[in-house]
CSV table of C-alpha atoms in Angstrom, one decimal:
chain,number,residue,atom,x,y,z
C,1,MET,CA,-32.1,34.6,-206.7
C,2,LEU,CA,-28.5,33.1,-205.5
C,3,HIS,CA,-30.1,29.4,-206.6
C,4,LEU,CA,-31.0,31.1,-210.2
C,5,LEU,CA,-27.5,33.0,-210.5
C,6,LEU,CA,-26.0,29.5,-209.7
C,7,ALA,CA,-28.3,27.3,-211.8
C,8,GLY,CA,-27.6,29.8,-214.4
C,9,LEU,CA,-24.2,29.7,-214.2
C,10,CYS,CA,-23.8,25.8,-213.9
C,11,LEU,CA,-26.2,25.3,-216.9
C,12,PHE,CA,-23.6,27.5,-219.0
C,13,ILE,CA,-21.1,25.1,-218.1
C,14,LEU,CA,-23.0,21.8,-218.9
C,15,ILE,CA,-24.1,23.3,-222.1
C,16,LYS,CA,-20.3,24.2,-222.9
C,17,SER,CA,-18.7,21.2,-221.5
C,18,ALA,CA,-21.5,19.1,-223.9
C,19,ASN,CA,-20.2,21.1,-226.9
C,20,VAL,CA,-16.7,20.1,-225.8
C,21,PHE,CA,-17.6,16.6,-225.1
C,22,ILE,CA,-19.6,16.2,-228.4
C,23,ASP,CA,-16.8,17.7,-230.5
C,24,GLN,CA,-14.4,14.6,-228.7
C,25,SER,CA,-17.2,12.2,-229.8
C,26,LEU,CA,-17.1,13.2,-233.4
C,27,ALA,CA,-13.6,13.3,-233.2
C,28,VAL,CA,-13.4,9.6,-232.1
C,29,ALA,CA,-16.8,8.5,-234.6
C,30,LYS,CA,-14.8,10.2,-237.8
C,31,LYS,CA,-11.7,8.3,-236.6
C,32,LEU,CA,-13.7,5.1,-236.3
C,33,LYS,CA,-15.0,5.8,-239.8
C,34,LEU,CA,-18.8,5.5,-239.0
C,35,SER,CA,-21.7,6.2,-241.4
C,36,GLY,CA,-22.4,9.9,-242.2
C,37,PHE,CA,-25.9,9.3,-240.7
C,38,LEU,CA,-25.1,7.7,-237.4
C,39,ILE,CA,-22.6,10.8,-237.0
C,40,GLY,CA,-25.2,13.3,-238.0
C,41,PHE,CA,-28.4,12.2,-236.4
C,42,THR,CA,-27.3,10.4,-233.6
C,43,ILE,CA,-24.1,12.1,-232.1
C,44,LEU,CA,-24.9,15.8,-233.5
C,45,SER,CA,-28.5,15.4,-232.1
C,46,LEU,CA,-26.8,14.2,-228.8
C,47,GLY,CA,-25.1,17.4,-228.6
C,48,THR,CA,-28.6,19.3,-228.6
C,49,ALA,CA,-30.2,16.8,-226.0
C,50,LEU,CA,-27.2,16.2,-223.5
C,51,PRO,CA,-27.8,18.8,-221.3
C,52,ASP,CA,-31.4,17.5,-220.9
C,53,ILE,CA,-30.5,14.0,-220.4
C,54,ILE,CA,-28.0,14.9,-217.5
C,55,ILE,CA,-30.7,17.1,-215.8
C,56,SER,CA,-33.2,14.7,-216.3
C,57,ILE,CA,-31.5,11.6,-214.8
C,58,PHE,CA,-30.4,13.9,-211.9
C,59,ALA,CA,-33.7,15.1,-211.5
C,60,VAL,CA,-35.1,11.5,-211.4
C,61,THR,CA,-32.6,10.2,-209.2
C,62,GLN,CA,-33.6,12.9,-206.6
C,63,ASN,CA,-37.4,11.4,-206.7
C,64,ASN,CA,-38.4,14.8,-208.6
C,65,PRO,CA,-39.8,13.1,-211.9
C,66,ASP,CA,-41.9,16.1,-212.3
C,67,PHE,CA,-39.0,18.0,-213.2
C,68,ALA,CA,-37.8,15.4,-215.4
C,69,ILE,CA,-40.6,14.9,-217.8
C,70,SER,CA,-41.3,18.8,-218.0
C,71,THR,CA,-37.4,19.4,-218.8
C,72,PHE,CA,-37.2,16.8,-221.9
C,73,LEU,CA,-40.8,17.6,-223.1
C,74,GLY,CA,-40.2,21.3,-222.5
C,75,SER,CA,-37.2,21.2,-224.7
C,76,ALA,CA,-38.3,19.2,-227.4
C,77,PHE,CA,-41.5,21.6,-227.5
C,78,ALA,CA,-38.9,24.5,-227.6
C,79,ASN,CA,-37.1,22.9,-230.1
C,80,MET,CA,-40.0,22.2,-232.7
C,81,THR,CA,-42.0,25.8,-231.9
C,82,VAL,CA,-38.8,28.7,-230.8
C,83,LEU,CA,-36.0,27.4,-232.0
C,84,VAL,CA,-37.5,27.1,-236.2
C,85,GLY,CA,-39.8,30.0,-235.1
C,86,VAL,CA,-37.1,32.4,-234.5
C,87,LEU,CA,-34.8,31.3,-237.0
C,88,SER,CA,-37.6,32.1,-239.8
C,89,PHE,CA,-37.2,35.6,-238.6
C,90,PHE,CA,-33.3,36.2,-239.7
C,91,THR,CA,-33.4,34.0,-242.8
C,92,LYS,CA,-36.2,32.1,-245.3
C,93,TYR,CA,-34.5,28.8,-245.2
C,94,LYS,CA,-35.3,25.7,-247.1
C,95,LEU,CA,-36.3,22.5,-245.2
C,96,ASN,CA,-34.7,19.0,-247.0
C,97,LYS,CA,-36.5,16.6,-249.1
C,98,THR,CA,-35.5,13.9,-246.9
C,99,ASP,CA,-37.0,15.8,-243.6
C,100,VAL,CA,-40.1,16.7,-245.1
C,101,GLU,CA,-41.0,13.2,-246.7
C,102,LYS,CA,-39.2,11.0,-243.9
C,103,ASN,CA,-38.0,13.0,-241.1
C,104,ILE,CA,-40.8,14.8,-239.9
C,105,PRO,CA,-43.0,11.8,-240.0
C,106,ILE,CA,-40.8,9.8,-237.9
C,107,THR,CA,-41.0,12.6,-235.4
C,108,PHE,CA,-44.7,13.1,-235.5
C,109,ALA,CA,-45.2,9.1,-235.2
C,110,ALA,CA,-43.1,8.6,-232.2
C,111,SER,CA,-44.7,11.8,-230.3
C,112,VAL,CA,-48.1,9.9,-230.8
C,113,GLY,CA,-46.6,6.7,-230.4
C,114,LEU,CA,-45.3,8.6,-227.1
C,115,LEU,CA,-48.9,9.3,-226.2
C,116,ILE,CA,-50.8,6.3,-227.1
C,117,LEU,CA,-48.3,4.3,-224.6
C,118,ILE,CA,-48.8,7.0,-222.0
C,119,LEU,CA,-52.7,5.8,-222.3
C,120,LEU,CA,-52.2,2.8,-222.6
C,121,PHE,CA,-50.2,2.2,-219.5
C,122,ARG,CA,-52.5,4.5,-217.8
C,123,MET,CA,-50.2,7.4,-217.5
C,124,LYS,CA,-47.4,5.6,-215.8
C,125,PHE,CA,-44.2,4.7,-217.0
C,126,THR,CA,-42.4,1.9,-215.4
C,127,TRP,CA,-39.0,-0.1,-216.1
C,128,ILE,CA,-41.1,-2.5,-218.7
C,129,VAL,CA,-42.5,0.7,-220.7
C,130,GLY,CA,-39.0,1.8,-220.5
C,131,VAL,CA,-37.7,-0.9,-222.3
C,132,ILE,CA,-40.5,-0.8,-225.2
C,133,VAL,CA,-39.5,3.2,-225.3
C,134,LEU,CA,-35.8,2.6,-225.9
C,135,ALA,CA,-36.5,-0.5,-228.4
C,136,ILE,CA,-39.2,2.1,-230.3
C,137,TYR,CA,-36.4,4.8,-230.4
C,138,ILE,CA,-33.7,2.5,-231.5
C,139,ILE,CA,-36.3,0.9,-234.4
C,140,THR,CA,-36.9,4.9,-235.6
C,141,ILE,CA,-33.3,5.4,-235.4
C,142,LEU,CA,-32.6,2.4,-238.0
C,143,PHE,CA,-35.7,3.4,-240.1
C,144,ALA,CA,-34.5,6.8,-240.5
C,145,SER,CA,-30.9,6.0,-241.6
C,146,GLN,CA,-32.7,4.5,-244.4
C,147,ASN,CA,-33.8,7.1,-245.4
C,148,ASN,CA,-30.9,9.7,-244.5
C,149,ASN,CA,-27.2,10.2,-246.1
C,150,SER,CA,-26.1,12.8,-243.4
C,151,LYS,CA,-22.6,14.1,-244.2
C,152,ILE,CA,-20.8,15.8,-241.5
C,153,SER,CA,-19.2,19.1,-243.0
C,154,GLN,CA,-18.0,21.0,-239.6
C,155,LYS,CA,-14.7,20.6,-238.8
C,156,THR,CA,-13.7,18.5,-235.9
C,157,ASP,CA,-11.5,18.8,-232.8
C,158,LYS,CA,-8.5,16.4,-233.0
C,159,ILE,CA,-8.8,13.4,-230.0
C,160,ASN,CA,-7.6,14.5,-226.7
C,161,ILE,CA,-8.2,12.2,-223.8
C,162,ALA,CA,-7.7,14.5,-221.2
C,163,ILE,CA,-9.7,17.0,-222.7
C,164,PHE,CA,-12.9,14.1,-223.1
C,165,ILE,CA,-12.6,13.0,-219.6
C,166,ILE,CA,-12.6,16.5,-218.3
C,167,SER,CA,-15.5,17.5,-219.9
C,168,PHE,CA,-17.5,14.5,-219.2
C,169,ILE,CA,-16.8,14.9,-215.4
C,170,LEU,CA,-18.0,18.8,-216.3
C,171,LEU,CA,-21.1,17.7,-217.4
C,172,ILE,CA,-22.2,15.4,-214.5
C,173,VAL,CA,-20.7,17.9,-211.7
C,174,ALA,CA,-22.6,21.0,-213.8
C,175,GLY,CA,-25.9,18.5,-213.9
C,176,LYS,CA,-25.9,17.7,-210.7
C,177,ILE,CA,-25.0,21.3,-209.3
C,178,CYS,CA,-27.8,22.9,-212.1
C,179,THR,CA,-30.6,20.3,-211.6
C,180,ASP,CA,-30.5,21.3,-207.6
C,181,GLN,CA,-30.4,24.9,-207.5
C,182,PHE,CA,-33.4,25.0,-209.7
C,183,ILE,CA,-35.6,22.7,-207.7
C,184,LEU,CA,-34.2,24.8,-204.6
C,185,PHE,CA,-35.2,28.0,-206.6
C,186,ALA,CA,-39.0,26.5,-207.4
C,187,ASN,CA,-39.1,25.3,-203.8
C,188,GLN,CA,-38.2,29.2,-202.3
C,189,TYR,CA,-40.6,30.8,-204.4
C,190,ASN,CA,-43.5,27.9,-204.5
C,191,ILE,CA,-43.4,27.5,-208.3
C,192,SER,CA,-43.9,23.9,-209.0
C,193,ASN,CA,-41.4,21.7,-210.7
C,194,SER,CA,-42.9,21.3,-214.2
C,195,LEU,CA,-43.4,25.3,-214.9
C,196,VAL,CA,-39.3,25.4,-214.1
C,197,GLY,CA,-38.5,22.9,-216.3
C,198,TYR,CA,-40.9,23.5,-218.8
C,199,PHE,CA,-40.1,27.0,-219.2
C,200,MET,CA,-36.7,28.2,-217.3
C,201,VAL,CA,-34.7,25.0,-218.1
C,202,ALA,CA,-35.5,24.4,-221.6
C,203,LEU,CA,-35.4,27.9,-223.1
C,204,GLY,CA,-32.6,27.9,-221.6
C,205,ILE,CA,-31.2,24.9,-223.2
C,206,THR,CA,-32.2,26.3,-226.4
C,207,ILE,CA,-31.1,29.3,-226.6
C,208,PRO,CA,-27.5,28.6,-227.3
C,209,GLU,CA,-28.7,26.2,-230.3
C,210,LEU,CA,-30.1,29.1,-231.6
C,211,VAL,CA,-27.3,31.5,-231.2
C,212,THR,CA,-25.3,28.7,-233.2
C,213,SER,CA,-27.9,28.8,-235.9
C,214,LEU,CA,-28.1,32.3,-235.8
C,215,GLU,CA,-24.4,32.7,-236.2
C,216,VAL,CA,-23.9,30.3,-238.6
C,217,ILE,CA,-27.0,31.9,-241.0
C,218,LYS,CA,-24.8,35.4,-240.7
C,219,ARG,CA,-21.6,33.5,-242.0
C,220,GLY,CA,-24.0,31.9,-244.7
C,221,ASP,CA,-22.3,28.8,-245.5
C,222,MET,CA,-24.9,26.5,-244.1
C,223,ASP,CA,-28.0,25.0,-246.0
C,224,LEU,CA,-30.4,24.5,-243.1
C,225,SER,CA,-31.7,21.5,-242.3
C,226,LEU,CA,-33.7,20.3,-239.6
C,227,GLY,CA,-32.2,16.8,-239.2
C,228,ASN,CA,-30.2,17.7,-235.8
C,229,ILE,CA,-33.6,19.4,-234.3
C,230,LEU,CA,-35.3,16.4,-235.2
C,231,GLY,CA,-33.1,14.1,-233.9
C,232,ALA,CA,-32.4,15.6,-230.8
C,233,THR,CA,-36.3,15.3,-230.6
C,234,LEU,CA,-36.7,12.0,-230.9
C,235,ILE,CA,-34.5,12.1,-228.4
C,236,ASN,CA,-36.7,14.0,-225.9
C,237,ILE,CA,-39.3,11.9,-226.4
C,238,LEU,CA,-37.9,8.8,-226.7
C,239,PHE,CA,-34.7,8.3,-225.6
C,240,ILE,CA,-34.8,10.2,-222.5
C,241,PRO,CA,-38.3,9.1,-221.2
C,242,GLY,CA,-37.2,5.4,-221.7
C,243,LEU,CA,-34.1,6.1,-219.7
C,244,ALA,CA,-35.5,8.0,-216.9
C,245,SER,CA,-38.5,5.6,-216.4
C,246,LEU,CA,-35.6,2.8,-215.6
C,247,LEU,CA,-34.7,4.3,-212.5
C,248,THR,CA,-38.2,5.5,-211.2
C,249,THR,CA,-41.7,5.5,-212.3
C,250,LEU,CA,-43.1,8.6,-214.3
C,251,ASN,CA,-46.4,10.0,-213.9
C,252,PHE,CA,-47.5,11.9,-217.2
C,253,GLN,CA,-51.1,12.3,-215.9
C,254,PRO,CA,-50.4,15.9,-215.5
C,255,PHE,CA,-48.2,16.4,-219.1
C,256,ILE,CA,-51.1,15.0,-221.2
C,257,PRO,CA,-51.3,18.5,-222.5
C,258,GLY,CA,-47.6,18.9,-223.0
C,259,VAL,CA,-47.7,15.5,-225.2
C,260,ILE,CA,-51.1,17.1,-227.0
C,261,PHE,CA,-49.0,20.3,-227.8
C,262,LEU,CA,-45.9,18.8,-228.6
C,263,ILE,CA,-48.0,16.7,-231.5
C,264,ILE,CA,-50.1,19.6,-232.7
C,265,SER,CA,-46.7,21.8,-233.2
C,266,ILE,CA,-44.9,18.7,-235.0
C,267,LEU,CA,-48.3,18.1,-237.4
C,268,ILE,CA,-49.3,22.3,-237.9
C,269,PHE,CA,-45.1,21.9,-238.9
C,270,TYR,CA,-45.3,19.3,-241.1
C,271,PHE,CA,-48.3,20.9,-243.0
C,272,LEU,CA,-46.7,24.3,-243.2
C,273,SER,CA,-43.7,22.7,-245.3
C,274,ILE,CA,-45.6,20.9,-247.4
C,275,LEU,CA,-48.0,23.7,-248.1
C,276,GLY,CA,-45.0,26.6,-248.0
C,277,LYS,CA,-43.3,27.0,-251.4
C,278,GLU,CA,-40.8,24.4,-251.9
C,279,TYR,CA,-40.2,23.4,-248.3
C,280,TYR,CA,-39.2,27.3,-247.6
C,281,ILE,CA,-40.1,28.4,-244.0
C,282,THR,CA,-40.3,32.2,-244.3
C,283,LYS,CA,-41.7,34.6,-241.6
C,284,ARG,CA,-44.9,33.5,-242.0
C,285,GLU,CA,-44.4,29.8,-241.0
C,286,GLY,CA,-42.3,31.2,-238.2
C,287,PHE,CA,-45.1,32.8,-236.5
C,288,ALA,CA,-47.4,30.4,-236.9
C,289,MET,CA,-44.7,28.3,-234.8
C,290,LEU,CA,-44.1,30.8,-232.1
C,291,LEU,CA,-47.9,31.5,-231.6
C,292,ILE,CA,-48.5,27.7,-230.6
C,293,TYR,CA,-45.5,28.0,-228.2
C,294,ILE,CA,-47.4,31.4,-227.1
C,295,LEU,CA,-50.6,29.5,-226.7
C,296,PHE,CA,-49.0,26.8,-224.8
C,297,ILE,CA,-47.6,29.4,-222.3
C,298,LEU,CA,-50.7,30.9,-221.5
C,299,PHE,CA,-53.0,27.5,-221.3
C,300,GLN,CA,-49.9,27.0,-218.5
C,301,PHE,CA,-50.7,29.7,-216.6
C,302,ILE,CA,-54.6,29.6,-217.0
């Protein structure tokens, strides 16, 4: 259990340092007067997905691509099911019209595109496919930028170069140790790397995002939007696999069910959002999203 405790501690440090790093990045972005969309849809989303990026990259460099794939797919799936599902039990929140009409369809199209590329290239992502996927990610960002006018209302920290550098170093060190300890834990107890990535790592990364969202709800000063969650999902299904496949070949054959479940979850969420009253997500819709995650767990273990 020592490996799991160390992994949990390093995951906590990784998430905290990611938050600090993103705060500093936001300060730099606002100083450079970048557009609201580029800040909201990319940098803030990157804050959600940064631990996934660090862990996945270290996993592929250590010849554990299965751990990397399950981590970024599991995180994307947990965002779309667990995160939006649990939030609905604490508040009835309304989606932005842009999210429903533009961002969710873009995310759905990206997930379908991922599956098409997997099948087209016979389950293997080489560096050539990685370049294609990264290009698609850039295109989705450019396309989404035409339909979003995100504004940053949260207060950002002042730029501190020392804090910026230290947080980046902590990201790298904590990410490396966290990856090593999770893999050692899986090997010690003969658990497949994919199960550890799907559930332990993915949920571990999602929980802090959930806690933050719940705190915002408690203060009652936020009009909830899925913009950041959808942006993070795009990073998980396009940017991370594209980047990882530049380093090593990714074999998606064991993960086809995971990709299909992700596509289904986004599609169902889209229909729930347009069928609900004025884009509201209530406990009924949230329970449906949690049920999809439960079915995924049962599928994995059966």
